[in-house]
Coordinates of C-alpha atoms in Angstrom, one line a residue:
Chain A
M132 CA -14.9 -6.2 10.2
S133 CA -18.0 -8.2 9.5
A134 CA -17.0 -11.7 10.3
G135 CA -17.2 -11.5 14.1
N136 CA -13.8 -13.2 14.3
D137 CA -10.9 -11.2 15.5
A138 CA -8.0 -13.7 14.8
V139 CA -6.1 -13.7 11.5
R140 CA -3.8 -16.4 10.4
V141 CA -0.8 -15.0 8.5
M142 CA 0.8 -17.5 6.1
E143 CA 4.4 -16.4 5.6
V144 CA 5.4 -17.3 2.1
G145 CA 8.7 -15.4 1.9
P146 CA 11.0 -18.4 2.0
R147 CA 9.2 -19.9 -1.0
D148 CA 7.3 -17.3 -3.1
G149 CA 9.6 -14.5 -2.0
L150 CA 12.9 -16.2 -2.6
Q151 CA 12.0 -18.0 -5.8
N152 CA 11.5 -14.6 -7.4
E153 CA 14.7 -13.0 -6.1
K154 CA 17.9 -12.9 -8.1
A155 CA 20.1 -13.7 -5.2
L156 CA 20.9 -17.4 -4.5
L157 CA 21.0 -17.6 -0.8
P158 CA 23.0 -20.4 0.9
P159 CA 20.9 -23.1 2.7
A160 CA 22.1 -21.9 6.1
V161 CA 20.6 -18.5 5.5
K162 CA 17.3 -20.0 4.4
I163 CA 17.2 -22.3 7.5
E164 CA 17.9 -19.3 9.7
L165 CA 15.2 -17.3 7.9
V166 CA 12.6 -20.0 8.6
E167 CA 13.7 -20.4 12.2
R168 CA 13.6 -16.6 12.8
L169 CA 10.1 -16.4 11.3
G170 CA 9.0 -19.2 13.6
A171 CA 10.4 -17.2 16.5
C172 CA 8.3 -14.2 15.5
G173 CA 5.2 -16.2 16.3
L174 CA 4.0 -16.9 12.7
P175 CA 1.6 -19.8 12.7
A176 CA 2.4 -20.9 9.2
I177 CA 5.6 -20.7 7.1
E178 CA 5.9 -22.0 3.6
V179 CA 9.4 -23.3 3.7
T180 CA 10.4 -24.1 0.1
S181 CA 9.4 -25.7 -3.2
F182 CA 10.1 -29.2 -4.6
V183 CA 9.6 -27.9 -8.2
S184 CA 12.7 -29.0 -10.3
P185 CA 15.8 -26.9 -9.7
R186 CA 15.9 -26.5 -13.5
W187 CA 12.9 -24.2 -13.2
I188 CA 13.7 -22.7 -9.8
P189 CA 17.4 -22.7 -9.1
Q190 CA 16.8 -20.4 -6.1
L191 CA 15.3 -23.3 -4.2
A192 CA 17.5 -26.2 -5.4
D193 CA 18.3 -27.0 -1.8
A194 CA 14.8 -27.8 -0.8
D195 CA 15.6 -31.2 0.7
Q196 CA 18.5 -29.8 2.7
V197 CA 16.5 -26.8 4.0
L198 CA 13.4 -28.7 4.9
G199 CA 15.4 -31.5 6.6
A200 CA 17.4 -29.0 8.7
I201 CA 14.8 -26.6 10.2
C202 CA 13.8 -26.9 13.8
R203 CA 10.1 -27.0 13.8
R204 CA 8.0 -25.3 16.5
P205 CA 5.0 -27.2 17.8
G206 CA 1.7 -26.1 16.3
V207 CA 3.4 -24.3 13.4
D208 CA 2.4 -25.4 9.9
Y209 CA 5.5 -25.7 7.5
P210 CA 4.1 -26.4 4.0
V211 CA 6.2 -27.0 0.9
L212 CA 5.2 -26.6 -2.7
V213 CA 5.1 -29.9 -4.7
P214 CA 4.4 -30.0 -8.4
N215 CA 3.6 -33.8 -8.8
L216 CA 3.9 -37.2 -7.2
Q217 CA 7.7 -37.3 -7.7
G218 CA 8.0 -34.0 -5.9
Y219 CA 5.7 -35.2 -3.2
E220 CA 7.9 -38.2 -2.6
R221 CA 11.0 -36.1 -2.5
A222 CA 9.3 -33.7 0.0
R223 CA 8.1 -36.6 2.2
A224 CA 11.6 -38.1 2.2
A225 CA 12.8 -34.7 3.4
G226 CA 10.2 -34.7 6.2
A227 CA 7.3 -32.7 4.8
D228 CA 4.0 -33.0 6.8
S229 CA 2.2 -30.3 4.9
I230 CA 2.2 -29.5 1.2
A231 CA 0.8 -27.1 -1.3
V232 CA -0.1 -27.5 -5.0
F233 CA -0.3 -24.7 -7.5
T234 CA -2.5 -24.2 -10.5
A235 CA -4.1 -21.2 -12.3
A236 CA -7.5 -19.7 -13.1
S237 CA -6.0 -18.7 -16.5
E238 CA -5.6 -21.3 -19.2
A239 CA -3.0 -19.3 -20.9
F240 CA -1.0 -18.9 -17.7
S241 CA -1.2 -22.6 -16.9
Q242 CA 0.1 -23.5 -20.4
R243 CA 2.9 -21.0 -20.3
N244 CA 3.9 -21.4 -16.7
T245 CA 3.6 -25.2 -16.3
N246 CA 3.3 -26.4 -19.9
A247 CA 0.0 -28.1 -19.0
S248 CA -3.6 -27.2 -19.2
I249 CA -5.5 -26.5 -16.0
A250 CA -7.3 -29.8 -16.4
Q251 CA -3.9 -31.6 -16.7
T252 CA -2.6 -30.0 -13.5
L253 CA -5.7 -31.1 -11.7
E254 CA -5.3 -34.6 -13.0
R255 CA -1.7 -34.6 -11.9
F256 CA -2.6 -33.4 -8.4
A257 CA -5.4 -35.9 -7.8
P258 CA -3.0 -38.8 -6.8
V259 CA -0.7 -36.4 -4.9
I260 CA -3.6 -35.1 -2.8
A261 CA -5.0 -38.6 -2.3
Q262 CA -1.7 -39.9 -1.1
A263 CA -1.2 -36.9 1.1
R264 CA -4.6 -37.4 2.7
A265 CA -3.7 -41.1 3.2
D266 CA -0.4 -40.0 4.9
G267 CA -2.1 -37.4 7.1
V268 CA -0.4 -34.6 5.3
R269 CA -2.2 -31.3 5.1
V270 CA -2.8 -30.0 1.6
R271 CA -3.2 -26.3 0.6
G272 CA -4.1 -25.4 -3.0
Y273 CA -3.1 -22.3 -4.8
V274 CA -5.2 -20.8 -7.6
S275 CA -3.0 -18.2 -9.3
T276 CA -4.0 -15.3 -11.7
V277 CA -7.3 -14.9 -10.0
L278 CA -7.6 -11.2 -10.9
G279 CA -5.7 -11.1 -14.2
C280 CA -3.2 -12.9 -16.4
P281 CA -0.1 -11.6 -18.1
Y282 CA -1.0 -13.5 -21.2
Q283 CA -4.8 -13.5 -21.6
G284 CA -5.6 -10.3 -19.5
E285 CA -9.0 -10.7 -18.0
V286 CA -9.8 -13.8 -16.0
A287 CA -13.4 -14.7 -15.5
V288 CA -14.6 -15.0 -11.8
A289 CA -16.4 -18.2 -12.9
E290 CA -13.1 -19.8 -13.8
V291 CA -11.7 -18.9 -10.4
V292 CA -14.7 -20.5 -8.7
R293 CA -14.4 -23.6 -11.0
V294 CA -10.7 -24.2 -10.3
A295 CA -11.0 -23.4 -6.6
T296 CA -13.9 -25.8 -6.2
A297 CA -12.0 -28.5 -8.1
L298 CA -9.1 -28.2 -5.7
H299 CA -11.4 -28.3 -2.8
Q300 CA -13.2 -31.4 -4.0
L301 CA -9.8 -33.1 -4.6
G302 CA -9.2 -32.6 -0.9
C303 CA -7.3 -29.4 -0.4
V304 CA -8.2 -28.1 3.1
E305 CA -7.3 -24.5 2.2
I306 CA -7.5 -22.7 -1.1
S307 CA -5.2 -19.6 -1.5
L308 CA -6.6 -17.2 -4.1
G309 CA -3.6 -15.4 -5.7
D310 CA -3.4 -12.2 -7.7
T311 CA -0.1 -13.3 -9.2
I312 CA 0.7 -10.2 -11.1
G313 CA -0.8 -7.7 -8.6
V314 CA -3.3 -6.1 -11.0
G315 CA -6.4 -6.4 -8.8
T316 CA -8.2 -3.6 -7.0
P317 CA -10.4 -3.9 -3.9
A318 CA -13.9 -4.2 -5.4
K319 CA -12.8 -6.8 -7.9
A320 CA -10.9 -8.7 -5.1
R321 CA -14.0 -8.7 -2.9
A322 CA -16.3 -9.8 -5.7
M323 CA -14.0 -12.7 -6.6
L324 CA -13.7 -13.8 -3.0
R325 CA -17.4 -13.6 -2.5
A326 CA -18.0 -15.8 -5.5
V327 CA -15.6 -18.4 -4.3
A328 CA -17.0 -18.3 -0.8
S329 CA -20.4 -19.2 -2.3
Q330 CA -19.0 -22.6 -3.0
I331 CA -16.3 -23.1 -0.3
P332 CA -16.5 -22.2 3.4
M333 CA -14.7 -18.8 4.0
A334 CA -12.7 -20.5 6.8
Q335 CA -11.0 -22.6 4.1
L336 CA -10.0 -19.6 1.9
A337 CA -6.9 -17.5 1.9
V338 CA -6.0 -14.4 -0.1
H339 CA -2.6 -13.8 -1.6
F340 CA -1.8 -10.4 -3.1
H341 CA 1.3 -9.0 -4.8
D342 CA 2.1 -5.3 -4.5
T343 CA 3.1 -4.7 -8.1
Y344 CA 0.7 -1.7 -8.3
G345 CA 0.6 -0.9 -4.6
Q346 CA -2.8 -2.4 -4.2
A347 CA -2.1 -5.4 -2.0
L348 CA -3.0 -4.1 1.4
A349 CA -6.2 -2.3 0.2
N350 CA -7.2 -5.6 -1.4
V351 CA -6.6 -7.4 1.9
L352 CA -8.7 -4.9 3.7
A353 CA -11.6 -5.5 1.3
C354 CA -11.3 -9.2 1.7
L355 CA -11.1 -9.0 5.5
E356 CA -14.4 -7.0 5.4
E357 CA -15.8 -9.8 3.3
G358 CA -14.7 -12.3 6.1
V359 CA -11.5 -13.9 5.0
R360 CA -9.2 -14.7 8.0
T361 CA -6.1 -16.2 6.3
V362 CA -3.7 -13.9 4.5
D363 CA -0.5 -14.8 2.7
A364 CA 2.4 -12.3 2.9
A365 CA 6.2 -12.3 2.6
V366 CA 8.6 -10.8 5.1
A367 CA 10.4 -7.7 3.6
G368 CA 8.0 -7.8 0.6
S369 CA 10.5 -10.2 -0.9
G370 CA 10.0 -11.6 -4.4
G371 CA 9.1 -9.6 -7.4
C372 CA 7.1 -9.8 -10.5
P373 CA 8.6 -11.8 -13.5
Y374 CA 6.2 -9.8 -15.7
A375 CA 7.3 -6.3 -14.5
A376 CA 11.1 -6.0 -14.0
G377 CA 11.9 -4.0 -10.9
A378 CA 8.4 -4.1 -9.6
S379 CA 7.4 -4.9 -6.1
G380 CA 6.9 -8.4 -4.9
N381 CA 4.6 -10.0 -2.3
L382 CA 2.6 -8.0 0.2
A383 CA 5.1 -7.4 3.0
S384 CA 4.2 -9.3 6.1
E385 CA 5.2 -6.4 8.3
D386 CA 2.8 -4.0 6.6
L387 CA 0.1 -6.6 6.9
V388 CA 0.7 -7.2 10.6
Y389 CA 0.9 -3.4 11.3
M390 CA -2.6 -3.0 9.7
L391 CA -4.1 -6.0 11.5
N392 CA -2.8 -4.7 14.8
G393 CA -4.5 -1.4 14.1
L394 CA -7.7 -3.1 13.2
G395 CA -7.7 -5.0 16.4
L396 CA -7.2 -8.3 14.6
H397 CA -4.9 -10.7 16.5
T398 CA -2.1 -12.6 14.7
G399 CA 0.2 -13.7 17.5
V400 CA 3.1 -12.2 15.6
D401 CA 5.8 -10.0 17.2
L402 CA 6.0 -7.1 14.8
S403 CA 9.3 -5.9 16.1
A404 CA 10.9 -9.3 15.7
L405 CA 9.4 -9.6 12.2
A406 CA 10.7 -6.2 11.2
A407 CA 14.2 -7.1 12.4
T408 CA 14.0 -10.4 10.4
G409 CA 12.9 -8.4 7.3
Q410 CA 15.9 -6.0 7.7
W411 CA 18.2 -8.9 8.1
L412 CA 16.8 -10.7 5.0
S413 CA 17.0 -7.5 2.9
Q414 CA 20.7 -7.4 3.8
Q415 CA 21.1 -11.0 2.7
L416 CA 19.3 -10.2 -0.6
G417 CA 21.4 -7.1 -1.2
H418 CA 18.6 -4.7 -1.9
P419 CA 16.5 -2.2 0.1
N420 CA 13.8 -3.5 2.4
R421 CA 10.5 -3.4 0.4
S422 CA 8.4 -3.3 3.6
R423 CA 7.4 0.2 4.4
T424 CA 6.6 -0.7 8.0
G425 CA 10.0 -2.5 8.2
T426 CA 11.8 0.6 6.8
A427 CA 10.0 2.9 9.2
L428 CA 10.7 0.8 12.2
A429 CA 14.3 0.3 11.3
S430 CA 14.8 4.1 11.1
Q431 CA 13.6 4.8 14.6
Chain B
M45 CA -18.8 2.5 -2.4
S46 CA -21.6 3.8 -0.2
A47 CA -21.8 7.5 -1.2
G48 CA -23.6 7.1 -4.5
N49 CA -21.1 9.4 -6.1
D50 CA -18.6 8.1 -8.6
A51 CA -16.3 11.0 -9.1
V52 CA -13.2 11.6 -6.9
R53 CA -11.2 14.8 -6.9
V54 CA -7.5 14.1 -6.6
M55 CA -5.6 16.9 -5.0
E56 CA -2.0 16.7 -6.2
V57 CA 0.3 17.9 -3.4
G58 CA 3.6 16.7 -4.8
P59 CA 5.0 20.2 -5.8
R60 CA 4.4 21.4 -2.2
D61 CA 4.1 18.6 0.4
G62 CA 6.3 16.3 -1.7
L63 CA 9.1 18.6 -2.6
Q64 CA 9.3 20.3 0.8
N65 CA 10.3 17.0 2.3
E66 CA 12.8 16.0 -0.4
K67 CA 16.6 16.6 0.0
A68 CA 17.0 17.7 -3.6
L69 CA 16.7 21.5 -4.3
L70 CA 15.1 21.5 -7.7
P71 CA 15.5 24.6 -9.9
P72 CA 12.4 26.7 -10.5
A73 CA 12.2 25.6 -14.1
V74 CA 11.8 22.0 -13.1
K75 CA 9.0 22.9 -10.6
I76 CA 7.2 24.9 -13.2
E77 CA 7.5 22.0 -15.7
L78 CA 6.2 19.7 -12.9
V79 CA 3.1 21.7 -12.3
E80 CA 2.4 22.1 -16.0
R81 CA 2.9 18.4 -16.7
L82 CA 0.5 17.6 -13.8
G83 CA -2.1 19.9 -15.3
A84 CA -1.7 18.2 -18.6
C85 CA -2.5 14.9 -16.8
G86 CA -6.0 16.1 -16.1
L87 CA -5.6 16.7 -12.4
P88 CA -8.3 19.1 -11.1
A89 CA -6.2 20.5 -8.2
I90 CA -2.5 21.0 -7.9
E91 CA -0.9 22.5 -4.8
V92 CA 1.9 24.6 -6.3
T93 CA 4.2 25.7 -3.5
S94 CA 4.4 27.2 0.0
F95 CA 4.9 30.8 1.1
V96 CA 6.3 29.7 4.4
S97 CA 9.7 31.4 5.0
P98 CA 12.6 30.0 3.1
R99 CA 14.4 29.8 6.4
W100 CA 12.1 26.9 7.3
I101 CA 11.6 25.4 3.8
P102 CA 14.6 26.2 1.6
Q103 CA 13.2 23.7 -1.0
L104 CA 10.4 26.1 -1.8
A105 CA 12.3 29.4 -1.5
D106 CA 11.3 30.2 -5.1
A107 CA 7.6 30.2 -4.4
D108 CA 7.0 33.7 -6.0
Q109 CA 8.9 32.8 -9.1
V110 CA 7.2 29.4 -9.6
L111 CA 3.6 30.6 -8.9
G112 CA 4.2 33.6 -11.1
A113 CA 5.4 31.5 -14.1
I114 CA 3.1 28.6 -14.4
C115 CA 0.5 28.5 -17.2
R116 CA -2.8 27.8 -15.5
R117 CA -5.5 25.6 -17.1
P118 CA -9.0 26.9 -16.8
G119 CA -11.0 25.1 -14.1
V120 CA -7.9 23.8 -12.3
D121 CA -7.4 24.8 -8.7
Y122 CA -3.8 25.9 -7.9
P123 CA -3.6 26.5 -4.1
V124 CA -0.5 27.6 -2.3
L125 CA 0.3 27.2 1.4
V126 CA 0.4 30.5 3.4
P127 CA 1.5 30.7 7.1
N128 CA 0.2 34.2 8.0
L129 CA -1.0 37.5 6.6
Q130 CA 2.5 38.4 5.4
G131 CA 2.7 35.1 3.5
Y132 CA -0.8 35.7 2.1
E133 CA 0.2 39.1 0.7
R134 CA 3.3 37.6 -0.9
A135 CA 1.2 34.9 -2.4
R136 CA -1.4 37.3 -3.7
A137 CA 1.4 39.5 -5.2
A138 CA 2.6 36.4 -7.0
G139 CA -0.9 35.8 -8.4
A140 CA -2.4 33.3 -5.9
D141 CA -6.2 32.8 -6.2
S142 CA -6.4 29.8 -3.9
I143 CA -4.6 29.2 -0.6
A144 CA -4.2 26.7 2.1
V145 CA -3.5 27.1 5.8
F146 CA -2.0 24.5 8.0
T147 CA -2.5 23.6 11.7
A148 CA -2.5 20.5 13.8
A149 CA -4.8 18.4 16.0
S150 CA -1.8 17.8 18.3
E151 CA -0.9 20.6 20.7
A152 CA 2.7 19.2 21.0
F153 CA 3.1 19.1 17.2
S154 CA 1.8 22.6 16.8
Q155 CA 4.2 23.9 19.4
R156 CA 7.2 22.0 17.9
N157 CA 6.4 22.5 14.3
T158 CA 5.2 26.1 14.2
N159 CA 6.3 27.5 17.7
A160 CA 2.7 28.4 18.4
S161 CA -0.3 26.8 20.1
I162 CA -3.2 25.5 18.0
A163 CA -5.2 28.4 19.4
Q164 CA -2.5 30.9 18.3
T165 CA -2.4 29.4 14.7
L166 CA -6.2 29.8 14.5
E167 CA -6.0 33.4 15.7
R168 CA -3.3 34.0 13.1
F169 CA -5.4 32.5 10.3
A170 CA -8.6 34.4 11.1
P171 CA -7.6 37.6 9.3
V172 CA -5.9 35.7 6.5
I173 CA -9.1 33.8 5.8
A174 CA -11.2 36.9 6.2
Q175 CA -9.1 38.7 3.7
A176 CA -9.1 35.8 1.3
R177 CA -12.8 35.6 1.4
A178 CA -13.0 39.3 0.7
D179 CA -10.7 38.8 -2.2
G180 CA -12.6 35.9 -3.6
V181 CA -9.7 33.5 -2.8
R182 CA -10.5 29.9 -2.1
V183 CA -9.2 28.7 1.3
R184 CA -8.4 25.1 2.2
G185 CA -7.5 24.2 5.8
Y186 CA -5.1 21.4 6.8
V187 CA -5.4 19.6 10.1
S188 CA -2.2 17.6 10.6
T189 CA -1.4 14.7 13.0
V190 CA -5.0 13.5 12.9
L191 CA -4.1 9.9 13.7
G192 CA -1.0 10.3 15.7
C193 CA 1.8 12.7 16.7
P194 CA 5.5 12.1 16.8
Y195 CA 5.8 14.0 20.1
Q196 CA 2.6 13.2 22.1
G197 CA 1.6 9.9 20.4
E198 CA -2.1 9.5 20.6
V199 CA -4.3 12.3 19.3
A200 CA -8.0 12.4 20.5
V201 CA -10.6 12.3 17.8
A202 CA -12.4 15.0 19.7
E203 CA -9.4 17.3 19.1
V204 CA -9.5 16.6 15.4
V205 CA -13.2 17.5 15.3
R206 CA -12.6 20.6 17.3
V207 CA -9.8 21.9 15.1
A208 CA -11.5 21.0 11.9
T209 CA -14.7 22.7 13.0
A210 CA -12.8 25.8 14.0
L211 CA -11.2 26.0 10.5
H212 CA -14.5 25.5 8.9
Q213 CA -16.1 28.2 11.0
L214 CA -13.3 30.6 10.1
G215 CA -14.3 30.1 6.4
C216 CA -12.2 27.2 5.0
V217 CA -14.3 25.7 2.2
E218 CA -12.4 22.4 2.4
I219 CA -10.7 20.7 5.3
S220 CA -7.9 18.2 4.6
L221 CA -7.4 15.6 7.4
G222 CA -3.8 14.6 7.4
D223 CA -2.1 11.6 8.9
T224 CA 1.2 13.4 8.9
I225 CA 3.4 10.6 10.2
G226 CA 1.5 7.8 8.4
V227 CA 0.7 5.8 11.6
G228 CA -3.0 5.4 11.0
T229 CA -4.8 2.2 10.0
P230 CA -8.2 1.9 8.3
A231 CA -10.6 1.5 11.1
K232 CA -9.1 4.4 13.0
A233 CA -9.1 6.6 9.8
R234 CA -12.7 5.7 9.2
A235 CA -13.8 6.5 12.8
M236 CA -11.9 9.8 12.7
L237 CA -13.5 10.8 9.4
R238 CA -16.9 9.8 10.6
A239 CA -16.6 12.0 13.7
V240 CA -15.5 15.0 11.6
A241 CA -18.3 14.5 9.1
S242 CA -20.8 14.6 11.9
Q243 CA -19.9 18.4 12.1
I244 CA -18.8 19.3 8.6
P245 CA -20.4 18.2 5.3
M246 CA -18.5 15.2 3.8
A247 CA -18.3 17.1 0.5
Q248 CA -16.1 19.7 2.2
L249 CA -13.6 17.1 3.6
A250 CA -10.5 15.6 2.1
V251 CA -8.1 12.9 3.4
H252 CA -4.4 13.1 3.3
F253 CA -2.3 10.0 4.1
H254 CA 1.4 9.3 4.2
D255 CA 2.7 5.8 3.3
T256 CA 5.3 5.6 6.1
Y257 CA 3.9 2.2 7.2
G258 CA 2.4 1.2 3.9
Q259 CA -1.2 2.0 5.1
A260 CA -2.1 5.0 2.9
L261 CA -4.1 3.3 0.2
A262 CA -6.0 1.0 2.6
N263 CA -6.8 4.1 4.7
V264 CA -8.1 5.8 1.6
L265 CA -10.3 2.8 0.7
A266 CA -11.9 2.9 4.2
C267 CA -12.5 6.6 3.9
L268 CA -14.0 6.2 0.4
E269 CA -16.4 3.6 1.8
E270 CA -17.3 6.2 4.4
G271 CA -18.1 8.7 1.6
V272 CA -15.1 11.0 1.2
R273 CA -14.6 12.1 -2.4
T274 CA -11.5 14.3 -2.2
V275 CA -8.1 12.6 -1.7
D276 CA -4.6 14.2 -1.5
A277 CA -1.7 12.4 -3.1
A278 CA 1.7 13.2 -4.5
V279 CA 3.1 12.0 -7.8
A280 CA 5.9 9.4 -7.5
G281 CA 5.1 9.2 -3.8
S282 CA 7.4 12.2 -3.4
G283 CA 8.3 13.5 0.0
G284 CA 9.3 11.6 3.1
C285 CA 8.8 11.6 6.8
P286 CA 11.0 13.9 8.8
Y287 CA 10.4 11.6 11.8
A288 CA 11.5 8.4 10.1
A289 CA 14.6 8.8 7.9
G290 CA 14.4 6.8 4.7
A291 CA 10.7 6.2 5.1
S292 CA 8.1 6.6 2.4
G293 CA 6.4 9.9 1.8
N294 CA 3.0 10.8 0.5
L295 CA 0.6 8.3 -0.9
A296 CA 1.6 8.1 -4.6
S297 CA -0.9 9.7 -6.9
E298 CA -0.4 6.9 -9.5
D299 CA -1.2 4.1 -7.0
L300 CA -4.3 6.1 -5.9
V301 CA -5.6 6.7 -9.5
Y302 CA -4.9 3.0 -10.3
M303 CA -7.2 1.9 -7.4
L304 CA -9.9 4.5 -8.2
N305 CA -9.9 3.3 -11.8
G306 CA -10.4 -0.2 -10.6
L307 CA -13.2 0.8 -8.3
G308 CA -15.0 2.6 -11.1
L309 CA -14.5 6.0 -9.6
H310 CA -13.8 8.7 -12.1
T311 CA -10.9 11.2 -11.7
G312 CA -10.4 12.6 -15.2
V313 CA -6.7 11.8 -14.7
D314 CA -4.6 10.2 -17.5
L315 CA -2.8 7.5 -15.6
S316 CA -0.1 6.9 -18.3
A317 CA 0.7 10.6 -18.4
L318 CA 0.8 10.7 -14.7
A319 CA 3.1 7.7 -14.4
A320 CA 5.4 9.3 -17.0
T321 CA 5.5 12.5 -15.0
G322 CA 6.4 10.5 -11.9
Q323 CA 9.2 8.8 -13.6
W324 CA 10.6 12.1 -14.9
L325 CA 10.3 13.7 -11.4
S326 CA 12.0 10.7 -9.8
Q327 CA 14.9 11.2 -12.2
Q328 CA 15.0 14.9 -11.2
L329 CA 15.0 13.9 -7.5
G330 CA 17.7 11.4 -8.1
H331 CA 16.1 8.5 -6.3
P332 CA 13.9 5.5 -7.3
N333 CA 10.3 6.1 -8.0
R334 CA 8.3 5.5 -4.9
S335 CA 5.1 4.8 -6.8
R336 CA 4.5 1.1 -7.3
T337 CA 2.1 1.6 -10.1
G338 CA 4.6 4.1 -11.7
T339 CA 7.4 1.6 -11.4
A340 CA 5.3 -1.3 -12.8
L341 CA 4.1 0.8 -15.7
A342 CA 7.6 2.1 -16.5
S343 CA 8.9 -1.5 -16.7
Q344 CA 6.4 -2.6 -19.3

């Protein structure tokens, strides 16, 4: 690992990016238990839910209730996704002190996914981010479709750099670069990250891979070699790909932590507790555990 | 990729290492069709079966029948596993012109898996390899448990080097380094490969990873960066791990080829045809396809 930095921050996105792509509608109590169990595993950051309208994401319609009920561990970051100023105010009323905003590097994806151009999403985020900064609220920015788009196919690296830089200039303290449909491979992931890191300090970048084609962990490895030290993942590989029915979802946190342990990179995460949480969540979701490490540890 | 060599040889091991670890007993006609379909995908090397006694591997009890029946494509390597001179003679009688022998880097594994010490397996292979060389038969050597053992845990890199070198000196033209239980991670895989390559030319080495903990493709990436250009994999991720019930099996060939395509490394393999073969095999085996690329492509 080239960065001379042996600590990796795992951003657990299962309660948000995982659950919003699952068919099952879990009751709020299960989501609250999930977040609290993840906190007990030692994860430093847990994305709790989304304040996008329940019309679009019925799985997370209970965002206020869940965010309001979780016991928060000192020092742990609990961001929630907000789509606009109205969502921000809802999130704040429910107790949010960390948020995330979400746009795309693909114009076609932005139009189809949010019914707005990339420029319009950035305009919408400007007052949200300004207000958050005034409130002392941490802001993470997501750039999706960084390695490919289900509608337009190829996405230019220059567009990823442009959108990431715009979010950074608006005040996002962390930019998560997301391969939303999981089509990327290691050399492309590395080149994309390197290009973004030419404009934004690596310490403010995160990578976010989906395992649709089984490439997620190899992509992470390439990006770790490039110096990234924040990695998004979802316990039990929860989620899925709306563009490939039956396909795998997010990179499984357990598989990530297993690799990081083997690489001598420290996470502070208790892998046994994480694997147990993934097994429990898979039972709640009613399908097999999509984490290979989780499945292997459960069989021992 | 550091090696300045953009072609990778994919050794398809599904018909042997995959099927011998599946519960399903497939009829010979299905196995013959599998090998022929894999050949039609453009794979340069397909391990057909094993001449280990049917008492130990009932899944491959029809080795003579399968090897004798397949249509062979010119230029494609069709090795079969042989355990001893008797197995070699059976294989030759069935038409084998390429064989593989199998030992371990772990003394405990060798004793438990083959009821013989590593030294005894090497003694047993010496006349097999000598006879094969005299017959103009290609010999591949497997070293298993190169990154961990289910019985003794850690396996010293020096032991891997010692056993690989012994097989090479006996006349194996290729040595496949196998993480039999899938516990390895990229830095350890790379260090192990580098140590072996200090004694044996890299062009004569192959890597063989199992996906028990989801690490297989990341391990391959690290080894490609180190210069290896032969990689074992099994269509549909067939197989499993006898030491972790329900766990994943071999690295899926489809996921490997997808990554190699993205890295600009040429395989000659038709990924669509390979994915279709994996879907068909999964139906024959009666369980979900374990290749993520295969599942994603099938859902489109």
